[in-house]
């Protein structure tokens, strides 16, 4: 973002994307929801995670998946991944799109 704003070239060894387009035209709440921007994706150690309005999926490097449904009374105390493989697959795609394999 700073390289783009100062109009200097971005060094080849840096990862990331410029936020200049978002600064120039901030997304509306509606466009953000349609673009999937309401998903928080992160990683730490040997796990990657995505948080949506309803679910949190944690994918461990050893293949173990934890899925929590925040609309249920159990919240993040009951792993529902075995019962909802379709949700695990859909959220896994979001992680792969944002963070790679």
Short mmCIF file of C-alpha atoms in Angstrom, two decimals:
data_model
loop_
_atom_site.label_atom_id
_atom_site.label_comp_id
_atom_site.label_asym_id
_atom_site.label_seq_id
_atom_site.Cartn_x
_atom_site.Cartn_y
_atom_site.Cartn_z
CA UNK A 1 0.00 0.00 0.00
CA UNK A 2 2.77 2.42 0.92
CA UNK A 3 4.72 1.56 -2.22
CA UNK A 4 1.65 2.24 -4.35
CA UNK A 5 0.84 5.50 -2.56
CA UNK A 6 4.42 6.77 -2.93
CA UNK A 7 4.58 5.44 -6.50
CA UNK A 8 7.74 3.45 -5.93
CA UNK A 9 8.07 -0.09 -7.17
CA UNK A 10 7.15 -2.93 -4.86
CA UNK A 11 10.16 -5.11 -4.02
CA UNK A 12 9.86 -8.64 -5.42
CA UNK A 13 10.40 -10.27 -2.01
CA UNK A 14 7.25 -8.77 -0.46
CA UNK A 15 3.90 -10.52 -0.26
CA UNK A 16 0.59 -8.77 -0.13
CA UNK A 17 -1.70 -6.57 -2.11
CA UNK A 18 -2.22 -2.84 -2.16
CA UNK A 19 -5.18 -1.44 -0.23
CA UNK A 20 -5.25 1.67 -2.43
CA UNK A 21 -8.41 0.56 -4.32
CA UNK A 22 -10.28 0.21 -1.01
CA UNK A 23 -8.99 3.59 0.16
CA UNK A 24 -10.10 5.26 -3.05
CA UNK A 25 -13.51 3.55 -3.14
CA UNK A 26 -14.44 2.15 0.28
CA UNK A 27 -16.79 -0.83 0.05
CA UNK A 28 -20.35 -0.48 1.23
CA UNK A 29 -21.73 -2.99 3.71
CA UNK A 30 -23.73 -4.64 0.92
CA UNK A 31 -20.78 -4.98 -1.47
CA UNK A 32 -18.54 -6.26 1.32
CA UNK A 33 -21.00 -9.04 2.16
CA UNK A 34 -21.28 -10.11 -1.48
CA UNK A 35 -17.50 -10.11 -1.92
CA UNK A 36 -16.94 -12.32 1.13
CA UNK A 37 -15.20 -9.50 2.96
CA UNK A 38 -17.14 -10.37 6.10
CA UNK A 39 -14.89 -13.41 6.62
CA UNK A 40 -11.95 -13.05 8.99
CA UNK A 41 -9.10 -15.34 7.92
CA UNK A 42 -5.91 -15.87 9.90
CA UNK A 43 -3.20 -18.36 10.72
CA UNK A 44 -1.02 -19.15 13.70
CA UNK A 45 1.53 -21.89 14.11
CA UNK A 46 0.21 -25.04 12.51
CA UNK A 47 -3.43 -23.96 12.10
CA UNK A 48 -5.45 -21.70 9.81
CA UNK A 49 -8.90 -20.32 10.62
CA UNK A 50 -11.85 -18.52 9.09
CA UNK A 51 -14.61 -16.80 11.06
CA UNK A 52 -17.94 -15.93 9.45
CA UNK A 53 -21.02 -14.45 11.04
CA UNK A 54 -22.14 -17.96 12.00
CA UNK A 55 -19.14 -20.33 11.98
CA UNK A 56 -15.48 -20.66 12.89
CA UNK A 57 -13.43 -23.28 11.09
CA UNK A 58 -9.95 -24.20 12.30
CA UNK A 59 -7.87 -26.36 9.96
CA UNK A 60 -4.82 -28.01 11.50
CA UNK A 61 -1.82 -29.00 9.38
CA UNK A 62 -2.33 -32.65 10.34
CA UNK A 63 -5.76 -32.56 8.62
CA UNK A 64 -7.89 -32.25 11.75
CA UNK A 65 -10.79 -29.81 11.36
CA UNK A 66 -12.73 -28.01 14.08
CA UNK A 67 -16.03 -26.36 13.14
CA UNK A 68 -18.05 -24.34 15.61
CA UNK A 69 -21.56 -23.01 15.07
CA UNK A 70 -22.10 -19.70 16.87
CA UNK A 71 -25.86 -19.90 16.30
CA UNK A 72 -26.03 -22.95 18.57
CA UNK A 73 -26.14 -22.77 22.34
CA UNK A 74 -22.85 -24.69 22.47
CA UNK A 75 -20.94 -21.96 20.59
CA UNK A 76 -17.24 -22.85 20.52
CA UNK A 77 -17.55 -25.77 22.92
CA UNK A 78 -18.80 -28.45 20.50
CA UNK A 79 -16.94 -29.41 17.32
CA UNK A 80 -19.60 -30.04 14.64
CA UNK A 81 -17.20 -30.73 11.74
CA UNK A 82 -18.11 -34.45 11.47
CA UNK A 83 -21.80 -33.57 11.15
CA UNK A 84 -21.34 -30.71 8.65
CA UNK A 85 -18.73 -31.73 6.03
CA UNK A 86 -20.31 -29.43 3.43
CA UNK A 87 -19.71 -26.38 5.63
CA UNK A 88 -16.15 -27.54 6.31
CA UNK A 89 -15.54 -27.85 2.55
CA UNK A 90 -17.01 -24.41 1.75
CA UNK A 91 -15.07 -22.65 4.50
CA UNK A 92 -11.89 -24.55 3.59
CA UNK A 93 -12.15 -23.05 0.09
CA UNK A 94 -12.25 -19.56 1.61
CA UNK A 95 -9.08 -20.30 3.57
CA UNK A 96 -7.34 -21.72 0.49
CA UNK A 97 -8.37 -18.73 -1.62
CA UNK A 98 -7.08 -16.24 0.94
CA UNK A 99 -4.02 -18.08 2.29
CA UNK A 100 -3.19 -20.73 -0.33
CA UNK A 101 -2.76 -24.42 0.39
#
